[in-house]
Amino acid sequence: MLKRRPILRDVVSEIDGEVRAGAPASDILAALDRAREPVRRNLRRHIGDAAATALTLKLFNLLVAKYHFAARDTRLISRPLGLLVDPSNGCNLACPGCVQSTRAKSLRLFDWKNGLLPSDRFAALLERYGPYAMQVMFCNYGEPLTNPRTPELIAMAKGYYAQTALSTNLSVGRCAAEAYVQCGLDFMYLAIDGASQAVYGRYRKNGDIGLVYRNVEKLVDAKRRLASRTPVLRWQYLAFEHNAHEIPRALEMARSLGVDQFAVEIPFDVSWDDPEVRVARDVEPSQTQFISGTEEILAENWNRPAPQASREILEREYARGWTGRRTGAGENPGASAHTCRWLYKSMTLDANGRILPCCGAPKPGVDVVFGDLGDSDEFNSPRYLQARRFFRDPAAYGAERESGGPSVYCANCEWNQDHTEFGPAEVAQYLRTAGRGAVDAATIETCSSW
């Protein structure tokens, strides 16, 4: 392998060929170790030392993850490509269909306790997974702006060269606009599903559309005063029967307020919670760009100076190499036709330190908690291993259950297991914006097409 001078394109192409051919894990990991320093040297000429170390780690980790996914391995050497993190488990609204809804809380449908994510807990997550993660999404079921430390958490993630995003209802009394501009946040999704209070409040229960508009103005003004093009502000409008008629009005409001994008999305069905809130089946998803060059903006924001602490952790993980992490790789090549991509690509942390495999919410009697932060190798916890084994060999899992073995949440999952929070489109976007063109188009296609 890698007989030519190993530049990034050659390394990725040849190792991907070995992955698809089912080569032994030991061969692939040894090849990565031989190639990592030449690749880092090549990248360093474009993007500097710490950024080159981070990008080499993330790219090679992705190749190992792709190998594990193809082999349907249960125990992984690779780390999550994306992290889904709740800075706050609490929310000031009560939207139907959410763990925070009035009905969900009154019936105790979910095991979801309030809490705020402290910076030391998040630092512990980043120390293990930050060097490998390409994206950190700061939201799941909580309102991230209710944690005053959220800008600090975002800045910490940016120190590992991760793309950062959050979704907010923005109906909060305390909106630290300048802090969200200065921390390096890449994307801010604004969940605003109406243009008037009467329509908006049907779904965003307890929300105040006037307060939302004032906070949008604060964010736009802070970006202007600080001469920053980030965060990219994306108004996200969930289309229901009761608010579809206000989409044109909301579009014009978005334009006048100065947000960067306006998107109409089709929501999940929430009529089980509130029968009067029904999805608008005749509305097509759409996106309007008020600015051009979004990826150029993200590229400008990617290579921010990393603090010394994260630089040291990046260098430590780089120095470990790959061949010493061989345990469990290649244990069952070609085992099954289907598995869940969440189990190989992503990890979720709630504000109280619980590890979840996806965006699913824990319910009484349905345990989707796969461990706690601080456990030994959370990404290979007993629950993670059991879930991957379920997909790898459903018959063997069934036999275990018949003999009294524990059940796993994933066995009854009804969600789309091929779509993750950080999938092919997000990988491709990250690599297009990392290092201002340091990653070529062929490499991006190879790394994102799985």
Coordinates of C-alpha atoms in Angstrom, one line a residue:
M1 CA 0.0 0.0 0.0
L2 CA 0.9 3.7 -0.4
K3 CA 3.9 3.1 -2.6
R4 CA 3.7 6.7 -4.0
R5 CA 4.6 9.8 -2.1
P6 CA 1.5 9.8 0.3
I7 CA -0.4 12.9 -0.1
L8 CA -3.9 13.1 1.3
R9 CA -5.8 12.1 -1.9
D10 CA -3.6 9.1 -2.4
V11 CA -3.9 7.9 1.2
V12 CA -7.6 8.2 1.3
S13 CA -8.2 6.6 -2.0
E14 CA -6.0 3.6 -1.4
I15 CA -7.1 3.0 2.2
D16 CA -10.8 3.3 1.1
G17 CA -10.1 0.6 -1.5
E18 CA -8.7 -1.6 1.2
V19 CA -11.8 -1.0 3.4
R20 CA -14.1 -1.9 0.5
A21 CA -12.1 -5.0 -0.2
G22 CA -12.3 -6.2 3.4
A23 CA -8.6 -6.0 4.1
P24 CA -7.5 -7.0 7.6
A25 CA -7.7 -4.2 10.2
S26 CA -4.1 -4.5 11.0
D27 CA -3.1 -3.7 7.5
I28 CA -5.3 -0.6 7.4
L29 CA -4.2 0.7 10.8
A30 CA -0.5 0.2 9.9
A31 CA -1.0 2.1 6.7
L32 CA -2.6 5.0 8.6
D33 CA 0.3 5.2 10.9
R34 CA 2.8 5.2 8.0
A35 CA 0.9 8.0 6.3
R36 CA -0.1 10.2 9.1
E37 CA 3.1 12.3 9.4
P38 CA 3.5 12.9 5.6
V39 CA -0.2 13.9 5.5
R40 CA 0.2 16.2 8.4
R41 CA 3.3 17.8 6.9
N42 CA 1.4 18.3 3.6
L43 CA -1.6 19.9 5.4
R44 CA 0.6 22.0 7.6
R45 CA 1.8 24.0 4.6
H46 CA -1.8 25.1 4.1
I47 CA -3.3 25.5 7.5
G48 CA -0.7 25.5 10.3
D49 CA 0.4 23.0 12.9
A50 CA -2.5 22.6 15.3
A51 CA -5.1 22.7 12.5
A52 CA -3.1 20.1 10.5
T53 CA -2.9 17.8 13.5
A54 CA -6.7 18.1 14.1
L55 CA -7.6 17.6 10.5
T56 CA -5.4 14.5 10.1
L57 CA -6.9 13.0 13.2
K58 CA -10.4 13.6 12.1
L59 CA -9.9 12.3 8.6
F60 CA -8.1 9.1 9.7
N61 CA -10.7 8.5 12.4
L62 CA -13.4 8.8 9.7
L63 CA -11.7 6.2 7.6
V64 CA -11.5 3.8 10.6
A65 CA -15.2 4.5 11.4
K66 CA -16.0 3.6 7.7
Y67 CA -14.1 0.4 8.1
H68 CA -16.0 -0.5 11.3
F69 CA -19.3 0.3 9.7
A70 CA -18.6 -1.9 6.6
A71 CA -17.5 -4.7 8.9
R72 CA -20.4 -4.3 11.3
D73 CA -17.9 -4.4 14.2
T74 CA -19.3 -4.1 17.7
R75 CA -16.2 -2.7 19.5
L76 CA -14.9 0.4 17.8
I77 CA -11.4 2.0 17.7
S78 CA -12.9 5.0 16.0
R79 CA -14.6 7.9 17.9
P80 CA -17.9 9.7 17.0
L81 CA -17.8 12.0 14.0
G82 CA -20.5 14.2 15.5
L83 CA -21.5 15.0 19.1
L84 CA -25.0 16.0 20.1
V85 CA -24.9 18.0 23.3
D86 CA -27.7 19.6 25.5
P87 CA -26.2 22.6 27.4
S88 CA -29.6 22.7 29.2
N89 CA -32.1 19.9 29.7
G90 CA -34.8 22.5 30.5
C91 CA -36.8 24.6 28.2
N92 CA -39.0 27.7 28.7
L93 CA -41.6 26.5 26.1
A94 CA -43.9 23.5 25.9
C95 CA -44.2 22.6 22.3
P96 CA -46.4 19.6 21.4
G97 CA -44.5 16.4 20.6
C98 CA -41.5 17.4 22.8
V99 CA -40.4 16.0 26.1
Q100 CA -41.1 19.5 27.4
S101 CA -44.8 19.5 26.4
T102 CA -47.5 20.0 29.1
R103 CA -49.0 16.6 28.2
A104 CA -45.7 14.7 28.2
K105 CA -44.8 16.1 31.6
S106 CA -48.2 15.5 33.1
L107 CA -48.3 11.9 32.0
R108 CA -44.5 11.4 32.8
L109 CA -43.9 10.0 29.3
F110 CA -40.2 10.7 29.4
D111 CA -37.4 10.4 31.9
W112 CA -36.0 13.9 31.4
K113 CA -34.8 15.9 34.4
N114 CA -33.8 19.5 34.2
G115 CA -30.1 20.4 34.5
L116 CA -27.4 22.7 33.2
L117 CA -24.2 21.3 31.6
P118 CA -21.2 22.5 33.6
S119 CA -18.0 23.5 31.7
D120 CA -15.9 20.8 33.5
R121 CA -18.2 18.0 32.4
F122 CA -18.1 19.3 28.8
A123 CA -14.3 19.6 29.0
A124 CA -14.2 15.9 30.0
L125 CA -16.2 15.0 26.9
L126 CA -14.0 17.0 24.6
E127 CA -10.8 15.6 26.0
R128 CA -12.0 12.1 24.9
Y129 CA -13.8 12.9 21.7
G130 CA -13.1 16.5 20.7
P131 CA -9.9 15.7 18.7
Y132 CA -12.0 13.4 16.4
A133 CA -15.4 15.2 16.2
M134 CA -16.1 17.2 13.1
Q135 CA -19.3 18.8 14.5
V136 CA -20.8 19.6 17.9
M137 CA -24.5 20.3 17.8
F138 CA -25.6 22.2 21.0
C139 CA -29.2 21.2 21.3
N140 CA -31.5 18.2 21.6
Y141 CA -34.5 18.6 23.9
G142 CA -33.4 21.7 25.9
E143 CA -33.2 25.4 25.1
P144 CA -29.4 26.1 25.0
L145 CA -29.7 29.8 25.7
T146 CA -31.0 29.1 29.2
N147 CA -27.5 28.0 30.1
P148 CA -25.4 31.1 30.6
R149 CA -22.3 29.1 29.9
T150 CA -23.3 28.0 26.4
P151 CA -21.0 30.5 24.6
E152 CA -18.1 29.2 26.7
L153 CA -18.9 25.6 25.7
I154 CA -19.0 26.6 22.1
A155 CA -15.6 28.3 22.3
M156 CA -14.2 25.1 23.9
A157 CA -15.5 23.0 21.0
K158 CA -14.0 25.4 18.4
G159 CA -10.7 24.9 20.1
Y160 CA -10.8 21.4 18.6
Y161 CA -11.6 22.6 15.1
A162 CA -15.2 21.3 15.2
Q163 CA -18.1 23.0 13.4
T164 CA -20.6 24.2 15.9
A165 CA -24.3 24.8 15.7
L166 CA -27.4 25.2 17.9
S167 CA -31.1 25.6 17.6
T168 CA -33.0 28.1 19.8
N169 CA -36.5 29.3 20.2
L170 CA -35.0 32.7 21.0
S171 CA -38.0 33.5 23.2
V172 CA -35.7 34.2 26.1
G173 CA -35.2 37.2 28.3
R174 CA -31.4 36.9 28.4
C175 CA -29.9 36.7 24.9
A176 CA -26.1 37.4 25.1
A177 CA -25.9 38.4 21.5
E178 CA -22.3 39.6 21.5
A179 CA -21.1 36.4 23.3
Y180 CA -22.7 34.2 20.7
V181 CA -20.9 36.1 18.0
Q182 CA -17.6 36.2 19.7
C183 CA -17.5 32.5 20.8
G184 CA -17.1 31.2 17.2
L185 CA -20.5 29.7 16.7
D186 CA -21.0 28.7 13.1
F187 CA -24.8 28.1 12.7
M188 CA -27.7 29.3 14.8
Y189 CA -31.1 27.8 13.8
L190 CA -33.9 30.1 14.8
A191 CA -37.1 28.0 15.5
I192 CA -39.8 30.5 14.6
D193 CA -43.0 28.9 13.3
G194 CA -45.2 31.9 12.5
A195 CA -45.2 35.6 11.9
S196 CA -47.9 36.8 14.3
Q197 CA -48.3 35.9 18.0
A198 CA -51.6 34.2 17.5
V199 CA -50.3 31.8 14.9
Y200 CA -46.8 31.4 16.4
G201 CA -48.1 30.6 19.8
R202 CA -50.3 27.7 18.7
Y203 CA -47.1 25.5 18.5
R204 CA -44.5 27.5 20.4
K205 CA -46.5 27.4 23.5
N206 CA -45.4 30.1 26.1
G207 CA -43.4 31.8 23.4
D208 CA -43.4 35.5 22.8
I209 CA -43.0 36.5 19.1
G210 CA -42.2 40.1 20.0
L211 CA -39.3 39.0 22.2
V212 CA -38.1 36.7 19.5
Y213 CA -38.0 39.5 17.0
R214 CA -36.1 41.8 19.4
N215 CA -33.5 39.1 20.0
V216 CA -33.0 38.5 16.3
E217 CA -32.4 42.2 16.0
K218 CA -29.8 42.0 18.8
L219 CA -28.0 39.2 17.0
V220 CA -27.9 40.9 13.6
D221 CA -26.7 44.1 15.3
A222 CA -24.0 42.3 17.2
K223 CA -22.7 40.7 14.0
R224 CA -22.6 44.1 12.3
R225 CA -20.8 45.9 15.2
L226 CA -18.3 43.1 15.6
A227 CA -17.7 42.8 11.8
S228 CA -18.5 39.1 11.9
R229 CA -20.3 37.0 9.4
T230 CA -20.9 34.2 11.9
P231 CA -23.0 32.7 13.3
V232 CA -25.0 32.1 10.1
L233 CA -28.6 32.9 11.2
R234 CA -31.1 30.4 9.7
W235 CA -34.8 31.0 10.4
Q236 CA -36.4 27.5 10.4
Y237 CA -40.1 27.4 9.9
L238 CA -42.0 24.1 10.7
A239 CA -45.0 24.0 8.4
F240 CA -48.3 23.0 10.1
E241 CA -51.8 23.5 8.8
H242 CA -52.4 26.4 11.2
N243 CA -49.3 28.4 10.1
A244 CA -48.8 27.6 6.4
H245 CA -50.7 30.7 5.3
E246 CA -48.1 32.9 7.2
I247 CA -45.0 31.5 5.4
P248 CA -44.9 34.4 2.9
R249 CA -45.2 37.0 5.7
A250 CA -42.5 35.3 7.7
L251 CA -40.2 35.2 4.7
E252 CA -40.5 38.9 4.3
M253 CA -40.0 39.5 8.1
A254 CA -36.8 37.4 7.9
R255 CA -35.6 39.5 5.0
S256 CA -36.3 42.7 6.8
L257 CA -34.7 41.6 10.1
G258 CA -31.5 40.7 8.3
V259 CA -31.2 36.9 8.9
D260 CA -29.0 35.0 6.4
Q261 CA -31.4 32.1 5.5
F262 CA -35.0 31.2 5.6
A263 CA -36.1 27.5 5.5
V264 CA -39.5 25.8 5.5
E265 CA -39.2 22.3 6.9
I266 CA -41.7 19.5 7.3
P267 CA -42.0 18.5 11.0
F268 CA -42.7 15.2 12.7
D269 CA -46.3 14.3 13.4
V270 CA -47.1 15.8 16.9
S271 CA -50.9 15.1 16.7
W272 CA -50.5 12.4 19.3
D273 CA -49.8 15.2 21.8
D274 CA -52.1 17.9 20.4
P275 CA -54.6 16.8 17.7
E276 CA -55.1 20.4 16.6
V277 CA -51.5 20.8 15.5
R278 CA -51.3 18.9 12.3
V279 CA -48.5 18.7 9.7
A280 CA -49.2 20.7 6.5
R281 CA -49.0 17.9 3.9
D282 CA -49.4 20.2 0.9
V283 CA -46.3 22.4 1.7
E284 CA -43.0 21.6 0.1
P285 CA -39.7 22.2 1.9
S286 CA -37.9 25.2 0.6
Q287 CA -34.9 27.4 1.4
T288 CA -34.2 31.0 0.6
Q289 CA -30.6 32.5 0.8
F290 CA -30.4 36.2 1.6
I291 CA -26.7 36.0 1.4
S292 CA -24.3 34.1 -0.8
G293 CA -21.1 32.2 0.1
T294 CA -22.2 30.4 3.2
E295 CA -19.4 27.8 2.9
E296 CA -16.8 30.6 2.4
I297 CA -18.1 32.1 5.7
L298 CA -17.7 28.8 7.5
A299 CA -14.2 28.4 6.0
E300 CA -13.3 31.8 7.5
N301 CA -14.5 30.6 10.9
W302 CA -12.8 27.2 10.9
N303 CA -9.2 27.9 11.6
R304 CA -9.6 29.9 14.8
P305 CA -6.6 29.9 17.2
A306 CA -6.7 26.9 19.5
P307 CA -5.9 27.3 23.2
Q308 CA -2.9 25.6 24.5
A309 CA -4.9 23.0 26.5
S310 CA -6.7 21.7 23.4
R311 CA -3.5 21.9 21.3
E312 CA -1.8 19.6 23.9
I313 CA -4.7 17.1 23.8
L314 CA -4.7 17.1 20.0
E315 CA -1.0 16.4 20.0
R316 CA -1.4 13.6 22.6
E317 CA -4.1 11.8 20.6
Y318 CA -2.1 12.2 17.4
A319 CA 1.0 10.6 19.1
R320 CA -1.0 7.5 20.1
G321 CA -1.1 6.3 16.5
W322 CA -3.6 3.6 15.4
T323 CA -2.0 0.2 15.5
G324 CA -2.1 0.2 19.3
R325 CA -5.9 0.5 19.2
R326 CA -6.4 -2.8 17.4
T327 CA -8.6 -4.6 19.9
G328 CA -12.0 -5.6 18.4
A329 CA -11.5 -4.4 14.8
G330 CA -12.5 -6.6 12.0
E331 CA -14.2 -9.1 14.2
N332 CA -17.1 -9.9 11.9
P333 CA -16.7 -8.6 8.4
G334 CA -19.8 -8.5 6.2
A335 CA -22.1 -9.7 8.9
S336 CA -25.4 -8.0 8.0
A337 CA -27.0 -5.9 5.3
H338 CA -28.3 -3.2 7.7
T339 CA -27.2 -1.4 10.8
C340 CA -27.9 1.9 12.4
R341 CA -25.5 4.7 11.4
W342 CA -26.0 6.5 14.7
L343 CA -24.1 3.7 16.5
Y344 CA -21.0 4.4 14.3
K345 CA -21.2 8.1 13.7
S346 CA -22.6 10.0 16.6
M347 CA -22.9 10.2 20.4
T348 CA -25.3 12.3 22.5
L349 CA -24.7 13.8 25.9
D350 CA -27.5 15.4 28.0
A351 CA -26.9 18.2 30.5
N352 CA -26.8 15.7 33.4
G353 CA -24.0 13.6 31.9
R354 CA -26.0 10.7 30.5
I355 CA -24.8 9.1 27.3
L356 CA -27.4 8.4 24.6
P357 CA -26.8 6.8 21.2
C358 CA -29.0 9.1 19.2
C359 CA -31.6 11.9 19.6
G360 CA -34.2 9.5 21.2
A361 CA -35.5 10.6 24.6
P362 CA -35.5 8.1 27.5
K363 CA -38.9 6.8 28.6
P364 CA -39.8 4.9 31.8
G365 CA -39.3 1.3 31.0
V366 CA -37.5 2.0 27.7
D367 CA -33.8 2.5 28.5
V368 CA -32.0 4.5 25.9
V369 CA -29.3 5.6 28.3
F370 CA -26.1 3.8 27.2
G371 CA -24.0 5.0 30.1
D372 CA -22.7 8.1 31.9
L373 CA -19.9 10.4 31.1
G374 CA -16.9 9.2 33.0
D375 CA -17.5 5.5 32.4
S376 CA -14.6 3.7 30.8
D377 CA -14.8 4.2 27.0
E378 CA -18.4 5.3 26.7
F379 CA -18.5 4.6 23.0
N380 CA -18.0 0.9 23.7
S381 CA -20.2 0.6 26.8
P382 CA -22.1 -2.7 27.3
R383 CA -25.2 -1.1 25.9
Y384 CA -23.4 0.2 22.8
L385 CA -21.9 -3.3 22.2
Q386 CA -25.3 -4.9 22.6
A387 CA -27.0 -2.5 20.2
R388 CA -24.3 -3.1 17.5
R389 CA -24.6 -6.9 18.1
F390 CA -28.4 -6.7 17.6
F391 CA -28.0 -5.3 14.1
R392 CA -25.0 -7.5 13.3
D393 CA -26.8 -10.7 14.2
P394 CA -30.5 -10.3 15.0
A395 CA -31.0 -14.1 15.4
A396 CA -28.3 -14.3 18.0
Y397 CA -29.8 -11.4 19.8
G398 CA -33.2 -13.1 19.8
A399 CA -31.7 -16.2 21.3
E400 CA -30.1 -14.1 24.0
R401 CA -33.4 -12.6 24.9
E402 CA -35.2 -16.0 25.0
S403 CA -32.6 -17.1 27.5
G404 CA -33.2 -14.2 29.7
G405 CA -30.7 -11.6 28.4
P406 CA -31.4 -7.9 28.6
S407 CA -33.3 -6.0 25.9
V408 CA -31.8 -3.0 24.0
Y409 CA -33.7 0.1 23.0
C410 CA -32.6 -0.2 19.4
A411 CA -34.5 -3.5 18.9
N412 CA -37.8 -1.6 18.9
C413 CA -36.6 1.6 17.2
E414 CA -38.9 3.0 14.6
W415 CA -36.8 6.0 13.6
N416 CA -34.8 6.3 10.3
Q417 CA -31.6 4.5 11.1
D418 CA -29.9 5.6 7.9
H419 CA -30.2 9.3 8.7
T420 CA -28.1 10.9 11.5
E421 CA -27.5 14.4 12.8
F422 CA -24.1 14.2 11.2
G423 CA -24.4 12.4 7.9
P424 CA -22.9 12.5 4.4
A425 CA -24.0 16.0 3.6
E426 CA -22.6 17.4 6.9
V427 CA -19.3 15.5 6.4
A428 CA -18.9 16.9 2.9
Q429 CA -19.7 20.4 4.1
Y430 CA -17.2 20.2 6.9
L431 CA -14.4 19.0 4.6
R432 CA -15.2 21.6 2.0
T433 CA -14.8 24.3 4.6
A434 CA -11.9 22.9 6.6
G435 CA -8.6 24.6 5.9
R436 CA -9.9 26.7 2.9
G437 CA -9.7 24.0 0.3
A438 CA -7.0 21.8 1.9
V439 CA -9.2 18.7 1.2
D440 CA -9.7 18.0 -2.5
A441 CA -13.0 17.1 -4.1
A442 CA -12.2 13.4 -4.6
T443 CA -11.3 12.9 -1.0
I444 CA -14.5 14.6 0.1
E445 CA -16.5 12.3 -2.0
T446 CA -14.7 9.2 -0.7
C447 CA -15.1 10.3 3.0
S448 CA -18.8 11.4 2.8
S449 CA -20.3 8.6 0.6
W450 CA -21.4 6.2 3.4

